[in-house]
mmCIF file with all atom_site columns, C-alpha atoms in Angstrom:
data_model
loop_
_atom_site.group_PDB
_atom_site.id
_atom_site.type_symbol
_atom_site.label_atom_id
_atom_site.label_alt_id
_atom_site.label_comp_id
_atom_site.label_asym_id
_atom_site.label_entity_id
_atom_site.label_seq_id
_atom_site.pdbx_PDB_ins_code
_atom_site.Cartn_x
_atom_site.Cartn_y
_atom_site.Cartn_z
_atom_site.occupancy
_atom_site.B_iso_or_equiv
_atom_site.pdbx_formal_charge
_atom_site.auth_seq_id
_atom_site.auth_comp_id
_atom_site.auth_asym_id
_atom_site.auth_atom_id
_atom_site.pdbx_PDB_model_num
ATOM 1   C CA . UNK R 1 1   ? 51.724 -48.182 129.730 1.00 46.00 ? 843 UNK R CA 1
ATOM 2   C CA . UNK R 1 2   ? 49.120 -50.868 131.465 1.00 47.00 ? 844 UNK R CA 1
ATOM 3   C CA . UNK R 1 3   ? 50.182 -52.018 134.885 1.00 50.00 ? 845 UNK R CA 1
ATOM 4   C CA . UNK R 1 4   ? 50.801 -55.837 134.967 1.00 52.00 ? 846 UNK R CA 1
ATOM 5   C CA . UNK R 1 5   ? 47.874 -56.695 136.005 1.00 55.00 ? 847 UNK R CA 1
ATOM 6   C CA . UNK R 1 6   ? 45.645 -54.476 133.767 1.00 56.00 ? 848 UNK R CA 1
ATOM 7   C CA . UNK R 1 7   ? 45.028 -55.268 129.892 1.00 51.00 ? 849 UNK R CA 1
ATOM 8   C CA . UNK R 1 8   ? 45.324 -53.145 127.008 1.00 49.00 ? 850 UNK R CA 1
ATOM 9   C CA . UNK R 1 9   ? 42.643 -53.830 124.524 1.00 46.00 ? 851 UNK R CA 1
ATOM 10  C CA . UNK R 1 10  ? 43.011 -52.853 120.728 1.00 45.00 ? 852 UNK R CA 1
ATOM 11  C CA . UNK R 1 11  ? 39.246 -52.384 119.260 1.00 45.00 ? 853 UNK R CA 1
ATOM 12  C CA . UNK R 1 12  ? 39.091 -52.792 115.398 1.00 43.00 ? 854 UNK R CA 1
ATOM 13  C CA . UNK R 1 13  ? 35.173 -53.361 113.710 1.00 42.00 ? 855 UNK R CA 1
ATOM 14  C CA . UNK R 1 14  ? 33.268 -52.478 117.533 1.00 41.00 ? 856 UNK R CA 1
ATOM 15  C CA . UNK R 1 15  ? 35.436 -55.481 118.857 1.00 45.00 ? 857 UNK R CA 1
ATOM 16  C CA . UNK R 1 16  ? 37.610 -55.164 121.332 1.00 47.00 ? 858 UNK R CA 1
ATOM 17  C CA . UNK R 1 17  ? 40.467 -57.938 121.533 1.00 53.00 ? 859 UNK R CA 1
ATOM 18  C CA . UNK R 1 18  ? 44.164 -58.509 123.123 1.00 74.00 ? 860 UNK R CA 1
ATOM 19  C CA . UNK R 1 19  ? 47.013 -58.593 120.940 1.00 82.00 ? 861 UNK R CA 1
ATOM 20  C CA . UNK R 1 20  ? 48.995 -61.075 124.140 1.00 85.00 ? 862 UNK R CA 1
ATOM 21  C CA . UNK R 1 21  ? 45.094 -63.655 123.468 1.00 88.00 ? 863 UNK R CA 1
ATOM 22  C CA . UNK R 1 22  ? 46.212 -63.583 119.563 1.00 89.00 ? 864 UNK R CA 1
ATOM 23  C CA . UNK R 1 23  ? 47.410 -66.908 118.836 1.00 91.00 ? 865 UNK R CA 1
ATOM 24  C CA . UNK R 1 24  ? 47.154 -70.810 119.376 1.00 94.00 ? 866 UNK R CA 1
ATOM 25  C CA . UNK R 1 25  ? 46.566 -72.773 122.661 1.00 95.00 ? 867 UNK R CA 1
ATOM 26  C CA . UNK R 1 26  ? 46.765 -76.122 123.671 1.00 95.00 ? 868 UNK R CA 1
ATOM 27  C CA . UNK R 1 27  ? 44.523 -77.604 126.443 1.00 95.00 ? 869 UNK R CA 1
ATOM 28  C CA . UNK R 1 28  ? 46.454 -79.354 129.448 1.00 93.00 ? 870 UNK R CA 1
ATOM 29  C CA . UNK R 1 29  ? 46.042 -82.734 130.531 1.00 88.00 ? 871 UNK R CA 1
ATOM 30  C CA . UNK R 1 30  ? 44.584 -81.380 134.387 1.00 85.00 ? 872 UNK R CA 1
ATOM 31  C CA . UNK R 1 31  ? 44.980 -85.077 136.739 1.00 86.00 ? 873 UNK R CA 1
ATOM 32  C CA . UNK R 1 32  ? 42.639 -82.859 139.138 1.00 84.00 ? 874 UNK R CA 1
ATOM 33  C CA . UNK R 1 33  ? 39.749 -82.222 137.013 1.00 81.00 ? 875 UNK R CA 1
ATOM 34  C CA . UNK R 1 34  ? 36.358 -84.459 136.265 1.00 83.00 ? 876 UNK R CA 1
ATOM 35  C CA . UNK R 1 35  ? 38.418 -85.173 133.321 1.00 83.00 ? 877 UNK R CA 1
ATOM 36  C CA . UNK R 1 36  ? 42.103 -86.325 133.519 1.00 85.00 ? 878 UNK R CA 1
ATOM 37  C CA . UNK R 1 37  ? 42.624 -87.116 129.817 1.00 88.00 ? 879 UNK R CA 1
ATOM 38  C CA . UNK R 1 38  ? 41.001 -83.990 128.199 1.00 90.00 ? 880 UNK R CA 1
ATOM 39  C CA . UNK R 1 39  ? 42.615 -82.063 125.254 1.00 93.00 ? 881 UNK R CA 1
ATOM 40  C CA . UNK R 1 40  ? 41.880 -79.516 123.078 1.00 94.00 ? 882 UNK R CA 1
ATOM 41  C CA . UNK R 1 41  ? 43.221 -76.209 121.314 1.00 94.00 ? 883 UNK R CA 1
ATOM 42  C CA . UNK R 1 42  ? 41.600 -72.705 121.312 1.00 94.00 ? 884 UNK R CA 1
ATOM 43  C CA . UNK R 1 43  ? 43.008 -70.482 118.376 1.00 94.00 ? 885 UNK R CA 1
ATOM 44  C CA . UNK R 1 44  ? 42.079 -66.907 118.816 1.00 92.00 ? 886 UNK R CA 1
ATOM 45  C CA . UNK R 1 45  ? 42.445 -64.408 115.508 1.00 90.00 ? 887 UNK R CA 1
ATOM 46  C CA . UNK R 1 46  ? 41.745 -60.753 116.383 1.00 84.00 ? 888 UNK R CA 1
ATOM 47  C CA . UNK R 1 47  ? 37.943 -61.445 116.031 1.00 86.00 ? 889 UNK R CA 1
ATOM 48  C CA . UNK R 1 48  ? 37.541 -65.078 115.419 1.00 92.00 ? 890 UNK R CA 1
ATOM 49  C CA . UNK R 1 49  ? 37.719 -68.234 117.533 1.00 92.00 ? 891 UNK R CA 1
ATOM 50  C CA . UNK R 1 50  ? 38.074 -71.508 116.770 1.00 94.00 ? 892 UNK R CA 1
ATOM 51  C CA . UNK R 1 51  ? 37.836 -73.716 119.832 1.00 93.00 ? 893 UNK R CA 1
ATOM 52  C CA . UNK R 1 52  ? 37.761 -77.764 119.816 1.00 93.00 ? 894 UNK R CA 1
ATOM 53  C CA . UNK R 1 53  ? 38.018 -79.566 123.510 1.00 91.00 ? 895 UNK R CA 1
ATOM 54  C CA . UNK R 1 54  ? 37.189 -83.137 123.704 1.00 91.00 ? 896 UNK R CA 1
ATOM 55  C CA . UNK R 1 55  ? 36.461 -83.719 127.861 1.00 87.00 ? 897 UNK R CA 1
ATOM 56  C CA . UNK R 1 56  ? 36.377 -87.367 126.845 1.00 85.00 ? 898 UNK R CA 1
ATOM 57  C CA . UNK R 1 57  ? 35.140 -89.960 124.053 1.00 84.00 ? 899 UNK R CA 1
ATOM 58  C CA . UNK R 1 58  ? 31.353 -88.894 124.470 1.00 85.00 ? 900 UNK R CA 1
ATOM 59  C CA . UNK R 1 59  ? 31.923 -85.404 125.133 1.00 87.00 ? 901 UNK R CA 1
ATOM 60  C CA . UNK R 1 60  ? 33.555 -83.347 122.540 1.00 90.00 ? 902 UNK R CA 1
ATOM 61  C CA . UNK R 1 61  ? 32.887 -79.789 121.138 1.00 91.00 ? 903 UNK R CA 1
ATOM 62  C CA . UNK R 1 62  ? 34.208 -77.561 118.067 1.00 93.00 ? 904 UNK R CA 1
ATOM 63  C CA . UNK R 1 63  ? 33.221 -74.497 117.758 1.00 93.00 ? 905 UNK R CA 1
ATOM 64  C CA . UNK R 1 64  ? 33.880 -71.186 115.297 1.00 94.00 ? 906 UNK R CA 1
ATOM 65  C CA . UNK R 1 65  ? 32.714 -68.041 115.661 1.00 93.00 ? 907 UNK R CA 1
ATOM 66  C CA . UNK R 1 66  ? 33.176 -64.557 117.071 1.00 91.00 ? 908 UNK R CA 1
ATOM 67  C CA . UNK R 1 67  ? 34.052 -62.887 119.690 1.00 89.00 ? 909 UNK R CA 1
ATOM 68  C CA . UNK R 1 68  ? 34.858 -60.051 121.884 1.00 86.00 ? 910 UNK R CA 1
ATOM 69  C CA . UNK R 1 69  ? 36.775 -58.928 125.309 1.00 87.00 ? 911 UNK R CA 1
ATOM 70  C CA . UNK R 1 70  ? 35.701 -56.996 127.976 1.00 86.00 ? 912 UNK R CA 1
ATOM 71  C CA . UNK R 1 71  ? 37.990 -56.330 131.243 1.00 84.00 ? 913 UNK R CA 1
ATOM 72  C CA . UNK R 1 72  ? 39.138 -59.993 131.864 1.00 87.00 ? 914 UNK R CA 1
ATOM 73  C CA . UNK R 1 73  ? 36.039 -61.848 130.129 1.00 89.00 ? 915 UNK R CA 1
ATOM 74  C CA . UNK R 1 74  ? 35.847 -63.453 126.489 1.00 89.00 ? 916 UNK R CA 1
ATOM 75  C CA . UNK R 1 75  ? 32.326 -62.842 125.664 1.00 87.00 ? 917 UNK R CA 1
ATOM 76  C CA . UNK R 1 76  ? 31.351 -65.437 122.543 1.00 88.00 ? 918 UNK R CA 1
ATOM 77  C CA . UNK R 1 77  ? 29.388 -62.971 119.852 1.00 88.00 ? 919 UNK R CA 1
ATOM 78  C CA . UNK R 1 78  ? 28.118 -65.224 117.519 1.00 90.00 ? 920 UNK R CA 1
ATOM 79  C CA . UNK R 1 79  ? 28.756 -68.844 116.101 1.00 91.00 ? 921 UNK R CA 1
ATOM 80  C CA . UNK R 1 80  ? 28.904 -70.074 112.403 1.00 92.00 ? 922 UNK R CA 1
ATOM 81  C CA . UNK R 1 81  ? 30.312 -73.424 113.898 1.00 93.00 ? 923 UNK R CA 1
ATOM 82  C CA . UNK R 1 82  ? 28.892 -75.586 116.475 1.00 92.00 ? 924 UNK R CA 1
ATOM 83  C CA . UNK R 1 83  ? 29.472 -79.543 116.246 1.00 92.00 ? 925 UNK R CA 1
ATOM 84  C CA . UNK R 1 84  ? 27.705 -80.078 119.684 1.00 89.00 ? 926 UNK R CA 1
ATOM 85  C CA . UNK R 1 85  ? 24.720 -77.827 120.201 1.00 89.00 ? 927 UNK R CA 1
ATOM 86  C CA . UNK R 1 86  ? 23.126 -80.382 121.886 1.00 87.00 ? 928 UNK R CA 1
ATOM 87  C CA . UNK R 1 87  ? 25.502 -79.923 124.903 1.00 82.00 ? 929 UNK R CA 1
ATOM 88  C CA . UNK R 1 88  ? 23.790 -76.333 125.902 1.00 80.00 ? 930 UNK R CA 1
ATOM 89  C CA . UNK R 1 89  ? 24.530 -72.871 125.416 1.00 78.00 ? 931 UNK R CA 1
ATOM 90  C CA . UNK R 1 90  ? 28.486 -71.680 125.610 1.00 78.00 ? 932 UNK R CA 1
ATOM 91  C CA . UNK R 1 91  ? 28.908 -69.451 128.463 1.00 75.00 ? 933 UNK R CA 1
ATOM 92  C CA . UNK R 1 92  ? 31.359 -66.643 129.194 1.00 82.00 ? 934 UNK R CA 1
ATOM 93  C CA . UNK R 1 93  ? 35.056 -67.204 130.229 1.00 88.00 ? 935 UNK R CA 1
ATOM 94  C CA . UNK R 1 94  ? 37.233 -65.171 132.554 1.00 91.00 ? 936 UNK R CA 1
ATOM 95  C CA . UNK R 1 95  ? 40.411 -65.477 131.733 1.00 92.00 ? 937 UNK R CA 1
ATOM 96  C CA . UNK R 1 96  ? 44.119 -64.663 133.117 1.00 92.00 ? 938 UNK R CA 1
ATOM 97  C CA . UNK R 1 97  ? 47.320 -64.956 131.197 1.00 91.00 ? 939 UNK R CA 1
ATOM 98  C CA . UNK R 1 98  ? 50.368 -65.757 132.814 1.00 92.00 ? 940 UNK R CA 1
ATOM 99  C CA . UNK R 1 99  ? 53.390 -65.581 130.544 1.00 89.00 ? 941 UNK R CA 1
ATOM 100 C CA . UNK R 1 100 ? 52.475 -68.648 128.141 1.00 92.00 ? 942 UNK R CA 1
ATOM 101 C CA . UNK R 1 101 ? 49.998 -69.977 130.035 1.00 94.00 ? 943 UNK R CA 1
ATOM 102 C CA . UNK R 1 102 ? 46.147 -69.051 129.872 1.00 94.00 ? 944 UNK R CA 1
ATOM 103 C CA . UNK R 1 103 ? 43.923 -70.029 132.147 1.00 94.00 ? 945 UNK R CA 1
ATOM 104 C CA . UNK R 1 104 ? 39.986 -69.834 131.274 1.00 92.00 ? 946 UNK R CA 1
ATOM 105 C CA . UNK R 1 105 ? 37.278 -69.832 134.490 1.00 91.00 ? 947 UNK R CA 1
ATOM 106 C CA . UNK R 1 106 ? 34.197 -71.355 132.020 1.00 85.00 ? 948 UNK R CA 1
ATOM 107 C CA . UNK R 1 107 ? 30.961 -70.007 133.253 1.00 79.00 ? 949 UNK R CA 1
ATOM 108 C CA . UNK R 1 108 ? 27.489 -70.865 132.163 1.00 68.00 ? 950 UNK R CA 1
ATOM 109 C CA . UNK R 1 109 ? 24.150 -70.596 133.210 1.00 59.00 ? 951 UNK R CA 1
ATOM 110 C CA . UNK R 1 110 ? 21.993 -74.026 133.939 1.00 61.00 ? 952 UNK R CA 1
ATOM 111 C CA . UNK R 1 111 ? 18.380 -73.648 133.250 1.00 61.00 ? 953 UNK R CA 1
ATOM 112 C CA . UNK R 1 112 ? 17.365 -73.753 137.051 1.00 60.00 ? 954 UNK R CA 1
ATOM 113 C CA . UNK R 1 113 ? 19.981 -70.286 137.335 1.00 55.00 ? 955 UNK R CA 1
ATOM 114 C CA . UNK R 1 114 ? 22.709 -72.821 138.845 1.00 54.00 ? 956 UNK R CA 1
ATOM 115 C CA . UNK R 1 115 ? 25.952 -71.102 137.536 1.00 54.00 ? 957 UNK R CA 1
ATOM 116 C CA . UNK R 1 116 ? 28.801 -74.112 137.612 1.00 65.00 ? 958 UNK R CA 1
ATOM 117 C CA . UNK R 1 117 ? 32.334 -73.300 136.879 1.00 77.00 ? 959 UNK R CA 1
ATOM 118 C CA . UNK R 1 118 ? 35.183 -74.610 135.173 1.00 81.00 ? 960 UNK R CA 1
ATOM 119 C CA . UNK R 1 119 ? 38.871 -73.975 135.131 1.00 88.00 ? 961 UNK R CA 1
ATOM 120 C CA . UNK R 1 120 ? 40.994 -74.757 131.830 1.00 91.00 ? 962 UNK R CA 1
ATOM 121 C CA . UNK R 1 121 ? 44.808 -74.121 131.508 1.00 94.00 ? 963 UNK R CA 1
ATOM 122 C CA . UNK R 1 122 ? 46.243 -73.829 127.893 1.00 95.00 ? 964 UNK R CA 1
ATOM 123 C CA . UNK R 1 123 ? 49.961 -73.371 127.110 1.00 95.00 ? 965 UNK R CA 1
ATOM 124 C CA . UNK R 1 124 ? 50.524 -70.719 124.171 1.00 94.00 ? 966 UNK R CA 1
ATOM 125 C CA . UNK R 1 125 ? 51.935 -72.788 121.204 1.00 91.00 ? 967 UNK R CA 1
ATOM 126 C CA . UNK R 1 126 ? 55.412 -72.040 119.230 1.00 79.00 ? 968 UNK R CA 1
ATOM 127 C CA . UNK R 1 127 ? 54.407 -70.248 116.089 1.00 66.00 ? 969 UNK R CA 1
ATOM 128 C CA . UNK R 1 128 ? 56.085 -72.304 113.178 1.00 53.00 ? 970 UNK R CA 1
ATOM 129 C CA . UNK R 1 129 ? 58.601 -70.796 110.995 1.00 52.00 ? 971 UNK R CA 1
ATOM 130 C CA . UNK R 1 130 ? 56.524 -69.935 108.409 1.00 48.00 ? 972 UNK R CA 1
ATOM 131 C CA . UNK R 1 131 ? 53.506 -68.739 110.394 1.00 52.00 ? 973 UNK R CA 1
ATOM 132 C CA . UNK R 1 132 ? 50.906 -71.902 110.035 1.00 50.00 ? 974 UNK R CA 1
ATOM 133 C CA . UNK R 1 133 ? 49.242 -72.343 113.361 1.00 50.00 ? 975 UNK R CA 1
ATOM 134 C CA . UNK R 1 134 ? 48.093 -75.736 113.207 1.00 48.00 ? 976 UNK R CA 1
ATOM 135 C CA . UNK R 1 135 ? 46.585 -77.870 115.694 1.00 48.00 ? 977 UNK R CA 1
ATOM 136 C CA . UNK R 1 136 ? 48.049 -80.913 116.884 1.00 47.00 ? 978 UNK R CA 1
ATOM 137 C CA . UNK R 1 137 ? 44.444 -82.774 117.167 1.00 45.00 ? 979 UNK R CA 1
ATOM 138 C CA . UNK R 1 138 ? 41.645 -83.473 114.472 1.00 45.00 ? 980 UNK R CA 1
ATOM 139 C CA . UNK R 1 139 ? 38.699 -81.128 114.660 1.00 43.00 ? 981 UNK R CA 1
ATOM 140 C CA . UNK R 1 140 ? 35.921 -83.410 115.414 1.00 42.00 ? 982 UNK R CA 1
ATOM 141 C CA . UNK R 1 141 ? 32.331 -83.501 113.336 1.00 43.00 ? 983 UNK R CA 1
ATOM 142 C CA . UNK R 1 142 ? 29.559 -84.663 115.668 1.00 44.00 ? 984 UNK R CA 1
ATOM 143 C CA . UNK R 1 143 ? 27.312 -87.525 115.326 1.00 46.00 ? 985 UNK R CA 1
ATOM 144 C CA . UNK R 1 144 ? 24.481 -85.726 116.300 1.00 44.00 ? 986 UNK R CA 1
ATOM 145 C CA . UNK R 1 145 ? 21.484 -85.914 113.763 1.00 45.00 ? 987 UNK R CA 1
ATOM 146 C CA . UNK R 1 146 ? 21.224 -82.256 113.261 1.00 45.00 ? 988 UNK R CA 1
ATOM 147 C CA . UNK R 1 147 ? 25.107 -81.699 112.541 1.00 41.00 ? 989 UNK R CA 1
ATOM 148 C CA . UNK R 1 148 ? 24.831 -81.745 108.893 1.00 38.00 ? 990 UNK R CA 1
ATOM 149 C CA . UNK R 1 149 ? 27.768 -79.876 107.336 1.00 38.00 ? 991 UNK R CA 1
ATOM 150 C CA . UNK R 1 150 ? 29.574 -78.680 110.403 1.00 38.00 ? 992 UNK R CA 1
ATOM 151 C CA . UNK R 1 151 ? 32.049 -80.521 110.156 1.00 39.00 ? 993 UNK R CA 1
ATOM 152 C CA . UNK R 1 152 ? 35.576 -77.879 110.026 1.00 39.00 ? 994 UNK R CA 1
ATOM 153 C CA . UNK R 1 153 ? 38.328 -79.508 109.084 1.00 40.00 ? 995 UNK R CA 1
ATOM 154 C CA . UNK R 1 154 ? 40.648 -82.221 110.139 1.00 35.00 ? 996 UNK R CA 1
ATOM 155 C CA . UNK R 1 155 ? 44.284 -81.254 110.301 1.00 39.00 ? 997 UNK R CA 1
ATOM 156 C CA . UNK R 1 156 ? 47.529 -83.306 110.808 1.00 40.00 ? 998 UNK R CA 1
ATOM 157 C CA . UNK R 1 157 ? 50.769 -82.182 113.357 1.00 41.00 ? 999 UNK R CA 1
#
């Protein structure tokens, strides 16, 4: 049995993944951050993630893809979705979980080697009765010129 504060990872196709990261989040609201209003979901699958934040009008992100965990990091191993490429490359995460909260420490690499962080806090959402896990915002499609086709999907409460 792991001790509380290791994790147990579960590896199926060379990925390694946590059944307790299996599941919808919803981005807080954080009145302490560069952005008071932001929301967003992540929904993690055993080896997919689809991720859509939206910091503020101007600045908003979905993303699909792959990925993978290692110790206490989500490692993103490839995309097939990115509305906002233009915003730089996705960095790694370290993550916690605390009951049904998650909380993400965003790291990513600047061109001059400048590593910035960020902290996000997402509350695990109530599964519905018959297993949909839906977000409760629109995935977004970007206005960027090279965005043809990326647009996901746009999805009701």
């Amino acid at each position: 049995m792991a001790l509380p504060d290791e994790h147990t990872l579960t590896f199926l196709r060379g990925s390694g993944f946590l059944m307790s990261l299996v599941g919808a989040w919803d981005l807080m609201a954080d009145e302490t951050s560069p952005w008071p209003s932001q929301k967003g979901f992540l929904i993690f699958k055993e080896t997919k993630l689809i991720a859509v934040i939206e910091r503020h009008e101007a600045m908003r992100r979905g993303i699909e893809g792959t990925y993978a965990v290692e110790g206490n990091r989500i490692i993103i191993t490839g995309l097939s979705v990115d509305t906002a490429p233009e915003q730089g490359a996705l960095g790694e995460g370290e993550f916690a979980i605390d009951g049904d909260m998650l909380t993400i420490t965003w790291r990513s690499t600047t061109p001059t080697g400048h590593t910035p962080e960020h902290v996000d806090t997402f509350r695990r959402r109530a599964q519905q009765g018959d297993g949909a896990l839906l977000p409760p915002v629109a995935i977004y499609a970007s206005d960027a010129p090279n965005a043809t086709s990326r647009q996901i999907a746009t999805m009701g409460p």
